[in-house]
Coordinates of C-alpha atoms in Angstrom, one line a residue:
Chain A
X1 CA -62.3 108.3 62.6
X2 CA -65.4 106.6 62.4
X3 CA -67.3 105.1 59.8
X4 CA -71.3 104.1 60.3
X5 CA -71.8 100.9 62.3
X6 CA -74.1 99.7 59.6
X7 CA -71.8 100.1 56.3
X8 CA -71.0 96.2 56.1
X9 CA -74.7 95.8 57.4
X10 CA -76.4 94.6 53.9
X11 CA -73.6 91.9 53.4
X12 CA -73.5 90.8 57.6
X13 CA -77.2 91.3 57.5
X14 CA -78.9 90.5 54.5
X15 CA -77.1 87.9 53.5
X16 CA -76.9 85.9 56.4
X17 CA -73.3 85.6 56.7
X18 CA -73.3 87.3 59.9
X19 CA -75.1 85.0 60.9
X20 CA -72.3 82.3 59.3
X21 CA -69.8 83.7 61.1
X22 CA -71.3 84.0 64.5
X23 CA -72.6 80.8 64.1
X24 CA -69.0 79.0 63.5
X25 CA -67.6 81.3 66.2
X26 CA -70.2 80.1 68.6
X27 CA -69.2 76.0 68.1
X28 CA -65.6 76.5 68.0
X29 CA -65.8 78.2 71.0
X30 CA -68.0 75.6 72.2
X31 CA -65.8 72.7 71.3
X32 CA -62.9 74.4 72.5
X33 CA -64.1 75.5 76.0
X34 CA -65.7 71.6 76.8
X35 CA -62.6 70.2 75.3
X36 CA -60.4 72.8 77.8
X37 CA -62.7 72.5 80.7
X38 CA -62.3 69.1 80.3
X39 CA -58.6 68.7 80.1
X40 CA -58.2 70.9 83.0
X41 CA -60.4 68.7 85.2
X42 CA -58.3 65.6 83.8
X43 CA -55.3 67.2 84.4
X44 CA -56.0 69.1 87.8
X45 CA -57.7 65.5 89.4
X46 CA -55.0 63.1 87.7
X47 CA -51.9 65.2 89.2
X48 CA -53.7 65.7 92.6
X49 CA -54.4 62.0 92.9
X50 CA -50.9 61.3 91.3
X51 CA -48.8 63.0 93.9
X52 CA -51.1 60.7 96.4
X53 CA -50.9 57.7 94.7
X54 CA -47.3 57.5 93.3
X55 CA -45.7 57.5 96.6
X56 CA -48.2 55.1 98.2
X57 CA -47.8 51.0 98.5
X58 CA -50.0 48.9 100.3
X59 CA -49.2 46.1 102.7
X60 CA -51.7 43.2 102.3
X61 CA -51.6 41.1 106.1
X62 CA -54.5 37.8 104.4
X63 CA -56.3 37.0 107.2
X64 CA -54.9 34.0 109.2
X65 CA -57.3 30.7 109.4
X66 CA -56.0 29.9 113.3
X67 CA -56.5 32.9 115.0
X68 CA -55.1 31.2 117.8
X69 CA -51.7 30.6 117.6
X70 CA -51.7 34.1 116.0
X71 CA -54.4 36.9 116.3
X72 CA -54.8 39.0 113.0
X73 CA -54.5 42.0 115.1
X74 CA -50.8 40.9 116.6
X75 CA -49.7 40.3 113.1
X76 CA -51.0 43.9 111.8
X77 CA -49.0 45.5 115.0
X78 CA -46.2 43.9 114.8
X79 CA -45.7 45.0 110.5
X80 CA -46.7 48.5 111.3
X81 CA -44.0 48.5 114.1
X82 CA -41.4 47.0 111.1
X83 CA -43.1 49.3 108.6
X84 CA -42.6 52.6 111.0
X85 CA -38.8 51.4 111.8
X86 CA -38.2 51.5 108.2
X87 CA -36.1 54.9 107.1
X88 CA -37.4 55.6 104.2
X89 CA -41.5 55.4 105.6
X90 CA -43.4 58.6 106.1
X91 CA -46.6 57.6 106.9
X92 CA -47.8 54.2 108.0
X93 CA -52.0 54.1 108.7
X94 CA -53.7 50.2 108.3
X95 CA -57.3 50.8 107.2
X96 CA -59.9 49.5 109.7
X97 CA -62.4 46.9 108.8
X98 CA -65.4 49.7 107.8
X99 CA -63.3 51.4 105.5
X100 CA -61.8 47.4 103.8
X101 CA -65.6 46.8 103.9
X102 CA -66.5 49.9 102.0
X103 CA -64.0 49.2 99.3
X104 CA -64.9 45.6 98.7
X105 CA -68.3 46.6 99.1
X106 CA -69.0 47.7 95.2
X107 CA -68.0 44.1 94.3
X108 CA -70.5 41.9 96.3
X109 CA -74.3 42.1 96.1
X110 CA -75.0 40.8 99.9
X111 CA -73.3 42.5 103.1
X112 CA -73.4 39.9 105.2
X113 CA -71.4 37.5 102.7
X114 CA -68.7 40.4 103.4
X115 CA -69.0 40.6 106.5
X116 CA -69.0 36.7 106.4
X117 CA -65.6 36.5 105.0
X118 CA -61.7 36.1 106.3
X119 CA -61.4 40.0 105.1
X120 CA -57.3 40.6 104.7
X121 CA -56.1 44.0 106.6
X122 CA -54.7 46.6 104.3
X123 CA -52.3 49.5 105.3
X124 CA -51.4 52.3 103.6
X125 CA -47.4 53.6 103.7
X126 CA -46.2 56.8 102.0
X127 CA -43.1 56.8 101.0
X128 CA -40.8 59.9 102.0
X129 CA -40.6 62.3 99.0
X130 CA -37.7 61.1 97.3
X131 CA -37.3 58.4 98.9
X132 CA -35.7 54.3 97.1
X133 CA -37.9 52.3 98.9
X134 CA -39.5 49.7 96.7
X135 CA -41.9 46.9 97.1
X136 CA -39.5 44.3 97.6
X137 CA -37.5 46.1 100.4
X138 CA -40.7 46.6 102.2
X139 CA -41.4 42.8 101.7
X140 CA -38.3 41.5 102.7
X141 CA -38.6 43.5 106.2
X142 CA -41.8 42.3 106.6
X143 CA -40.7 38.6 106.2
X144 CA -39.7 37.6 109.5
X145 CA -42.8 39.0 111.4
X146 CA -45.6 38.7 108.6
X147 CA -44.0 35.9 105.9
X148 CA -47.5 36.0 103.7
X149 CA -47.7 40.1 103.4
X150 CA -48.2 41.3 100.1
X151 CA -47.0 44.7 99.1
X152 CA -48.5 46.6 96.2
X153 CA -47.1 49.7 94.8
X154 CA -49.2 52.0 93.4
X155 CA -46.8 54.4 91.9
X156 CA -46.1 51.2 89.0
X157 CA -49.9 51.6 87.8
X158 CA -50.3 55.3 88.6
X159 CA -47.2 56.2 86.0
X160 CA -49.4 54.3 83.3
X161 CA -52.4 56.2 83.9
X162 CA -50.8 59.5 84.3
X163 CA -49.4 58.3 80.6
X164 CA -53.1 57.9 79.6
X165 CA -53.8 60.8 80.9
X166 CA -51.0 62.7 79.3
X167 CA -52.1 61.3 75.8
X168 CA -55.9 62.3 76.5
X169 CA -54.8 65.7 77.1
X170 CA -52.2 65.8 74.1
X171 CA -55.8 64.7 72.0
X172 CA -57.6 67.5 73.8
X173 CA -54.5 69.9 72.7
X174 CA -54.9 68.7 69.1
X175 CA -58.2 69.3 69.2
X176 CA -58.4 72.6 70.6
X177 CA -55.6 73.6 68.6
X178 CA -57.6 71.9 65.1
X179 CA -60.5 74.0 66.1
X180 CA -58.3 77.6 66.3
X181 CA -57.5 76.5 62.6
X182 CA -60.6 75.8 61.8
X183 CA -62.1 79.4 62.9
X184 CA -59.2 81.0 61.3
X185 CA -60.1 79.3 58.0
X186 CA -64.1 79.8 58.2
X187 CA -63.2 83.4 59.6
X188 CA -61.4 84.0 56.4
X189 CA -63.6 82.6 53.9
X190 CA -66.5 84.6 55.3
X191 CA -64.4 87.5 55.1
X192 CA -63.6 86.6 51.5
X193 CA -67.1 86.6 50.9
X194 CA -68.2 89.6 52.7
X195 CA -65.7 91.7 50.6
X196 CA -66.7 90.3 47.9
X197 CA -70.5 91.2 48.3
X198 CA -69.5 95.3 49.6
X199 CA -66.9 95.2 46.9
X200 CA -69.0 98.7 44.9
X201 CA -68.5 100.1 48.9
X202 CA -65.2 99.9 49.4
X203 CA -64.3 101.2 45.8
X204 CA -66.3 103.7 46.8
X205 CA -64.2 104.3 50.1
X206 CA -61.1 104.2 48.4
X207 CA -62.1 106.9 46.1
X208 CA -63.1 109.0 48.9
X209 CA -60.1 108.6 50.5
X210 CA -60.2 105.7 52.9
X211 CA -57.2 103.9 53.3
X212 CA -56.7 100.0 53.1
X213 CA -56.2 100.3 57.1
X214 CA -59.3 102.3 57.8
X215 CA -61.3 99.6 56.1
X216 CA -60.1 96.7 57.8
X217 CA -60.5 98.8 61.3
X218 CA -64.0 99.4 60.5
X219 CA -64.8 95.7 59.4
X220 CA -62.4 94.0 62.0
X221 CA -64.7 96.4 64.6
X222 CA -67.8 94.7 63.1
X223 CA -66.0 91.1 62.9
X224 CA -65.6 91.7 66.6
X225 CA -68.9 92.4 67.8
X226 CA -70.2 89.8 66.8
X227 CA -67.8 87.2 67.5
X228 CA -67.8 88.3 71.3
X229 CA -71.7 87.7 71.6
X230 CA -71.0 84.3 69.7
X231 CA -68.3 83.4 72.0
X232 CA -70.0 84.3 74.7
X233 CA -73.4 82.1 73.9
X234 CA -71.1 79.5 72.7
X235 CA -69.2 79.6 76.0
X236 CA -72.1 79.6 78.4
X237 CA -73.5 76.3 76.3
X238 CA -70.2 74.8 76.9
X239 CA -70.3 75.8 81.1
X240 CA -73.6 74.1 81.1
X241 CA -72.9 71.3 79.4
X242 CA -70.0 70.8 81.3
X243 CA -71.6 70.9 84.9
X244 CA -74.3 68.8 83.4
X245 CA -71.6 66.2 82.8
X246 CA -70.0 66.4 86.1
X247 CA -72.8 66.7 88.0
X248 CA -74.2 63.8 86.2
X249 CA -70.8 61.5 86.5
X250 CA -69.7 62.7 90.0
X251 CA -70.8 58.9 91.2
X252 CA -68.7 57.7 88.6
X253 CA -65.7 60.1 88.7
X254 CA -64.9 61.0 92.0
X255 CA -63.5 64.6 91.5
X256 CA -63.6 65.0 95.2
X257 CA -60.0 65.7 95.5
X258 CA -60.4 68.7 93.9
X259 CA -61.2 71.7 96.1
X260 CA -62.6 75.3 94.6
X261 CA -59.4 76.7 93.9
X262 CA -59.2 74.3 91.6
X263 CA -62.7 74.8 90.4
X264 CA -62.0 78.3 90.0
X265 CA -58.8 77.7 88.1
X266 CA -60.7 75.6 85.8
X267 CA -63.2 78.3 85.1
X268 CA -60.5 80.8 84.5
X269 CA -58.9 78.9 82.1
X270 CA -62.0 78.3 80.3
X271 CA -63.1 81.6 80.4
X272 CA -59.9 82.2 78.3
X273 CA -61.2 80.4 75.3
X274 CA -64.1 82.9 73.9
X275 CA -61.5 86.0 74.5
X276 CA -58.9 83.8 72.5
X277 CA -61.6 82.8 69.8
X278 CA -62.8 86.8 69.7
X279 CA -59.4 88.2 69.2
X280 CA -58.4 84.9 66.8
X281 CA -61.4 86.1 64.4
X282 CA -60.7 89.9 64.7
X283 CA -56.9 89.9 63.9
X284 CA -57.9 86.9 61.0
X285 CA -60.8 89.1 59.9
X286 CA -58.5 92.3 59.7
X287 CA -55.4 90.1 58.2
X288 CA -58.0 88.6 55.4
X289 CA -59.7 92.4 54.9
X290 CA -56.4 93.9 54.4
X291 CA -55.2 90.8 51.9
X292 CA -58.0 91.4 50.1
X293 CA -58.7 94.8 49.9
X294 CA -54.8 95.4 48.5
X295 CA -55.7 93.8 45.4
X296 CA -58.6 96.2 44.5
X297 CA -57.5 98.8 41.9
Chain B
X1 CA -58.9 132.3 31.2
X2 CA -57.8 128.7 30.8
X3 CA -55.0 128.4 28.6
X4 CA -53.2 125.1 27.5
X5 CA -49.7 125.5 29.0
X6 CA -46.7 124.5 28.8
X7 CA -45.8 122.7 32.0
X8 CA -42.1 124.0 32.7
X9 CA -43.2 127.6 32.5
X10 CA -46.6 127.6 34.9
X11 CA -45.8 124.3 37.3
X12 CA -45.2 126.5 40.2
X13 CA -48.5 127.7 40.0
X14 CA -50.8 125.5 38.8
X15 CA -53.3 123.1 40.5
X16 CA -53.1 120.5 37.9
X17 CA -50.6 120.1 34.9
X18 CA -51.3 116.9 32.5
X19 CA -47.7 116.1 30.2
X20 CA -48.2 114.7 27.0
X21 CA -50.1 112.0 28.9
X22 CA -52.0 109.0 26.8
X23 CA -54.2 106.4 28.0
X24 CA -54.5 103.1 25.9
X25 CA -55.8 99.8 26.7
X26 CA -54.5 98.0 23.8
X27 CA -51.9 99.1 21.7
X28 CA -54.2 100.4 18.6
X29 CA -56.7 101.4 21.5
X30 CA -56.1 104.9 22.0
X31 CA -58.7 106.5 24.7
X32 CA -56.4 109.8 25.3
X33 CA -53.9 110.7 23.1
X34 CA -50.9 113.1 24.0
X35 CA -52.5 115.5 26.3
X36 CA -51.1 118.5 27.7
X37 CA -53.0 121.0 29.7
X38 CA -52.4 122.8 33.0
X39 CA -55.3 125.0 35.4
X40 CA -55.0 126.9 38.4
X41 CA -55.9 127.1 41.4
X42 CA -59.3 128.5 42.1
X43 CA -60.4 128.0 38.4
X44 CA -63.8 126.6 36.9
X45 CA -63.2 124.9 33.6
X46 CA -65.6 122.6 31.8
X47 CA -64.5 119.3 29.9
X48 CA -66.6 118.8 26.8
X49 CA -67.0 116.3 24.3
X50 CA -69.2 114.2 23.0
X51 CA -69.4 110.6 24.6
X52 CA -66.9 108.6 24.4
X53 CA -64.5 111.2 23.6
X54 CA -62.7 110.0 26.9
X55 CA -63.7 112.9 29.5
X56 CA -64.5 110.2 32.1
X57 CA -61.2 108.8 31.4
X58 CA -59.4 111.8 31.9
X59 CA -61.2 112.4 35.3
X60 CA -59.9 109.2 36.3
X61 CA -56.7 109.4 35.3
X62 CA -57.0 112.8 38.0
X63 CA -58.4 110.4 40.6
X64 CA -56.1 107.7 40.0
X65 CA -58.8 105.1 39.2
X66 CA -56.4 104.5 36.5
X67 CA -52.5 105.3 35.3
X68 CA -51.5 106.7 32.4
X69 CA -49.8 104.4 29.7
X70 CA -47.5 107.6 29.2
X71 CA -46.6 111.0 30.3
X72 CA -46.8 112.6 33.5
X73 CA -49.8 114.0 35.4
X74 CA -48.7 116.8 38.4
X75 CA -51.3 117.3 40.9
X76 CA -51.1 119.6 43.6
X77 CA -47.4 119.8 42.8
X78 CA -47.3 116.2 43.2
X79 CA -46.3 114.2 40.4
X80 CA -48.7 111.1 40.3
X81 CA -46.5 108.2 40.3
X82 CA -47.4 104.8 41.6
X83 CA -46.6 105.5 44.9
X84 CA -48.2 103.1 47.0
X85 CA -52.3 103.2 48.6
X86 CA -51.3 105.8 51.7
X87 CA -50.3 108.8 49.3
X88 CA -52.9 107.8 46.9
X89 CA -55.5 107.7 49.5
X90 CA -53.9 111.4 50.9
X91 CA -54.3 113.0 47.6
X92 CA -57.7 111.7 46.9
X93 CA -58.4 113.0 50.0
X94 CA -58.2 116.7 48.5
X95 CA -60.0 115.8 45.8
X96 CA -64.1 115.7 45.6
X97 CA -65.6 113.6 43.1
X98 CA -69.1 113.9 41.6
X99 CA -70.1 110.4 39.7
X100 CA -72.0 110.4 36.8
X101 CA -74.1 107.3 38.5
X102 CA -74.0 109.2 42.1
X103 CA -72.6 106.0 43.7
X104 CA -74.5 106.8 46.6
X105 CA -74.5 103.6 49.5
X106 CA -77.9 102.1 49.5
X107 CA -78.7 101.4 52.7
X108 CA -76.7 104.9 54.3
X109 CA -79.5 108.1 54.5
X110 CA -78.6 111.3 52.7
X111 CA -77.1 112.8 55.7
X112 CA -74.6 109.4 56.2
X113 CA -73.8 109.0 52.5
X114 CA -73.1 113.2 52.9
X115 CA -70.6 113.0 56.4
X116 CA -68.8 109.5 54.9
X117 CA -66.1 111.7 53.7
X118 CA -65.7 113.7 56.8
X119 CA -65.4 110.4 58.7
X120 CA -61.8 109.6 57.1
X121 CA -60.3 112.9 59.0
X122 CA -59.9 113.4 62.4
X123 CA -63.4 115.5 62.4
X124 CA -65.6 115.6 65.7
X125 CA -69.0 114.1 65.9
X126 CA -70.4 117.7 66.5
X127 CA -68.6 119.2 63.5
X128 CA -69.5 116.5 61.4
X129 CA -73.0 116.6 62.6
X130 CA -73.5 119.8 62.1
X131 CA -71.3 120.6 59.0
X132 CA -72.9 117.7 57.0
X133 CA -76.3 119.2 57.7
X134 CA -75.9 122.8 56.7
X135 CA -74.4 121.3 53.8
X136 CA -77.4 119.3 52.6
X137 CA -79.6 122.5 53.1
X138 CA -77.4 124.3 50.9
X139 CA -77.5 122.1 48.3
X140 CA -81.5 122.1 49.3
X141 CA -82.2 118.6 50.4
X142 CA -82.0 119.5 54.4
X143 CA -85.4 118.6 54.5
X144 CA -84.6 114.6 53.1
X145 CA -81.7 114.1 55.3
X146 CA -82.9 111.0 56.9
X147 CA -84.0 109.4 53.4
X148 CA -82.4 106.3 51.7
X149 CA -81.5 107.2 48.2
X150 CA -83.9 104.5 47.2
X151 CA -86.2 107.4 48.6
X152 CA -84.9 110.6 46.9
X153 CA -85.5 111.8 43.2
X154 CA -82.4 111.7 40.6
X155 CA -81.7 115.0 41.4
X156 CA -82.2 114.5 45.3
X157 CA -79.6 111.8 44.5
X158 CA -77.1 114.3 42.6
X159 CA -77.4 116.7 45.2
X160 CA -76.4 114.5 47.9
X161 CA -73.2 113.3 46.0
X162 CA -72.2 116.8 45.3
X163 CA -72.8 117.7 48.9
X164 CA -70.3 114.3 49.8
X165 CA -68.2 115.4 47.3
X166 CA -67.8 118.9 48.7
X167 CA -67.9 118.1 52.8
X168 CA -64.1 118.1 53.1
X169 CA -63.6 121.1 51.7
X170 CA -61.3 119.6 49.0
X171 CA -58.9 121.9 46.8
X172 CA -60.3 120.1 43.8
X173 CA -64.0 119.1 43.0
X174 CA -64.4 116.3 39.6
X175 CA -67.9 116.1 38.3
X176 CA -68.6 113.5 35.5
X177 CA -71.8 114.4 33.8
X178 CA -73.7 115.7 37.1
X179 CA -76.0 117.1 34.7
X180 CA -76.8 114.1 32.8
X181 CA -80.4 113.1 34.8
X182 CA -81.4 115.9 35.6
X183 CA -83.9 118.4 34.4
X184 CA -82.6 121.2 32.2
X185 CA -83.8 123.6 35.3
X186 CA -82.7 121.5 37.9
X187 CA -79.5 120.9 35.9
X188 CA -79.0 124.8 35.8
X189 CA -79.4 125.3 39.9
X190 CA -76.8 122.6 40.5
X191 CA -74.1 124.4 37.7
X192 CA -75.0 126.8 40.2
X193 CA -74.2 124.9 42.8
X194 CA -70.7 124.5 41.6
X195 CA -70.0 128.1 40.4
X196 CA -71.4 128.8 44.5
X197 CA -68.5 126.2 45.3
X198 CA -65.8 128.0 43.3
X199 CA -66.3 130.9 44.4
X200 CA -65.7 129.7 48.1
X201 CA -62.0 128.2 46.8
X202 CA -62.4 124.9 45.2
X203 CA -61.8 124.3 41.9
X204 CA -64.0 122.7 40.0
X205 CA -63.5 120.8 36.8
X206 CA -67.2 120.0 35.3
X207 CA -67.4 117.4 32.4
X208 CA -70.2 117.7 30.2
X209 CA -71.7 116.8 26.7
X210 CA -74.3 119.4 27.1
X211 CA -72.6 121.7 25.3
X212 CA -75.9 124.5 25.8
X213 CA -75.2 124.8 29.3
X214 CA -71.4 125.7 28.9
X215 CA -72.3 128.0 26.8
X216 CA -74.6 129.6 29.6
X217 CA -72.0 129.9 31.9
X218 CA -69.0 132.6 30.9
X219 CA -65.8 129.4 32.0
X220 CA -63.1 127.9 30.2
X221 CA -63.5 124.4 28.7
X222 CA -61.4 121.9 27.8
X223 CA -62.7 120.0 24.4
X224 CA -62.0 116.6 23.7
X225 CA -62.6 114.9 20.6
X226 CA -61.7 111.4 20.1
X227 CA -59.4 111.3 23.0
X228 CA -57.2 114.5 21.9
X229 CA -57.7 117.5 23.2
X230 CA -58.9 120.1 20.5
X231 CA -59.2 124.0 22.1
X232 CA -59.4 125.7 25.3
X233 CA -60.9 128.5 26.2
X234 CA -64.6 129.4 25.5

């Protein structure tokens, strides 16, 4: 069974509200895919630098005044020694002076003031998955060899940010989620006007026999051509806005943990959005068709 | 010969059997009043009356554009109870209906407004292709196929609608004034038309106010007069 592509046309057509519903097809799917490109980014980069940072703690060794009576370099071997006894220690690597310099760097506007200055040593320590070992343990084996080490744990302030991080994506859920409503709504309302404006054609179809489900079949066929070209140009705005954004921000954000598996996760997900926006506005148009077409005589 | 039956002796047999069937709007608003008639299969049968007198009515109550207030209408040994859109659409579905305004879809050509029926069944594109088209050059529009309706004359317009109303093949064809704006000659080849369809196994019931052109044709009429059915036969 097949009923002219065209039969809706003069309502779709002529009165623009094809046009409506391919236009509010195209921003949802818009809104949705940035908001879901962008969550998936958040979420992919927060968790890959959260399983780094959360069992990392750095060991602060200040940099001693009298290098005499001890040299900087003594004091830094003799904590990673302690530091590498410790059980609980995977990995113990002290950061030489290019790479302190590079992260100080951003925060003073003359090199050579750096380079000028008592820099501290820092080194890194990973904790063994699972493993108890806190900051103060760390700093009270450290006491007898280095007595002025610091020791700061990252996995304190990562579990904050990975809460952040959480509540952006909970916002991006919400959003997403608002905008499915919201194309189910506008979807239907079109729909309630589109029946409206072919209501002499489908009393004309009923009295030739159609059924309510042929109806709907045919319109929901219609509904979905032209909410899979508007999800597609609606998509494809939202991919290019997106790479705009991190192409424009990759100073800023450094995404660099993220390798293309990930990238190509992220795209995958995305792409879900307009074949979840074209089959929300088919089954909404056909539900609304079928609603409305019951209550003709 | 129509004859006004009773509808325990002939419901085997007949196409369509109305039972003491009235159709009111109001209570004091009587637009068919205690009807019975039965006709068979196969049969040709005119439904006169002046306007007004509620043959429209009665062809809708047939196509179940509206329900009886009382009494029972059999069709096709079916008794038309409210029984939900599916059956409704199946038996309208056998049924071919002529309107007196053509309700023809604007925008469709002659030749899409013609196959619409045929695209409800399970038909192939080829059969309905080539069906629909032999069809319009019988009724003698073959050459205006691809033409709007905006396009085509009032009788251009009536012929298509008959030619819709007859693609299925139904058991039962329901013109409502096809006649009506039309030429008298034009109005003659498309009674015709039907008596052509009759004879290939559809029954046709044909209502009319131009009581000249029953007269013309040797059928059986059904007269209404103020919503009660007067005589039968002709």
């Amino acid at each position: 069974m097949s009923l002219p592509r065209h039969l809706f046309t003069p309502a779709f057509r002529v009165q623009h509200l094809g046009r409506s519903f391919a236009a509010i097809v195209g921003i949802m799917v818009f809104i949705a895919s940035f908001a879901t490109a962008a969550e998936t980014v958040l979420l992919t980069a927060s968790y890959l630098w959260g399983q780094t940072m959360e069992t990392r703690l750095t060991v602060e060794i200040p940099a001693v005044g009298d290098e005499a009576s001890m040299p900087q370099a003594e004091r830094v071997r003799q904590a990673v020694s302690v530091l590498r006894a410790l059980p609980d220690v995977g990995m113990v690597s002290p950061l030489s002076d290019s790479e302190v310099e590079r992260l100080l760097g951003p925060w003073f506007n003359k090199p050579e003031l750096l380079r000028a200055l008592p820099l501290p040593t820092l080194i890194d320590v990973d904790r063994k998955p699972g493993a108890e070992l806190s900051a103060q343990k760390i700093q009270a084996a450290l006491k007898n060899v280095v007595s002025d080490a610091k020791v700061n744990d990252h996995g304190a302030w990562t579990r904050d940010v990975w809460r952040l991080v959480r509540g952006l994506t909970l916002l991006g859920g919400l959003t997403i989620a608002l905008t499915a409503l919201t194309l189910v709504i506008a979807v239907s309302l079109i729909c309630r006007a589109v029946i409206a404006a072919e209501h002499e054609t489908i009393s004309l179809l009923h009295l030739i026999g159609a059924e309510n489900k042929d109806i709907a079949r045919h319109f929901q066929s219609q509904a979905s051509r032209i909410a899979a070209r508007a999800a597609a140009i609606g998509f494809l705005f939202a991919l290019f806005l997106t790479l705009g954004l991190f192409f424009s921000t990759r100073d800023i954000m450094n995404l660099s943990s993220l390798e293309w598996i990930h990238w190509v996760s992220v795209g995958i997900v995305s792409l879900l959005v307009p074949f979840c926006a074209t089959a929300i506005a088919t089954v909404t148009a056909r539900i609304s068709v079928m609603r409305l077409i019951e209550t003709f005589p | 010969m129509l004859t006004v039956l009773s509808h325990s002796k002939f419901q085997g047999q007949m196409l369509l059997s109305f039972q003491n069937v009235s159709l009111s709007y109001e209570p004091k608003l009587n637009i068919l009043d205690n009807i019975t008639f039965s006709i068979a299969e196969n049969g040709f049968y005119f439904l006169t009356g002046t306007s007004g007198a509620g043959k429209s009515s009665l062809l809708r109550l047939i196509y179940q554009s509206e329900r009886p207030s009382s009494g029972q209408i059999i069709l096709f040994g079916e008794s038309l109870t409210n029984d939900g859109h599916k059956k409704q659409a199946e038996m309208r579905r056998k049924i071919g209906i002529v309107f007196q305004d053509f309700r023809l879809i604007p925008h469709l050509t002659a030749w899409e407004n013609a196959a619409l029926p045929l695209r409800l069944t399970d038909a192939k594109e080829d059969y309905i292709k080539r069906h629909t088209q032999e069809l319009l050059e019988w009724v003698g529009i073959g050459h205006r196929m691809y033409a709007t309706p905006q396009e085509l004359s009032g009788g251009e317009q009536q012929r298509v609608a008959i030619a819709r109303a007859v693609v299925t093949k139904p058991r039962l064809l329901l013109a409502d004034e096809p006649t009506g704006n039309v030429d008298e000659d034009t109005a003659l080849k498309l009674l015709h038309l039907f008596d052509e369809l009759n004879k290939l196994g559809t029954a046709v019931i044909l209502a009319t106010h131009q009581s000249h052109l029953v007269d013309k044709f040797h059928k059986p009429a059904l007269r209404l007069v103020k919503g009660r059915l007067q005589k039968s036969g002709n």
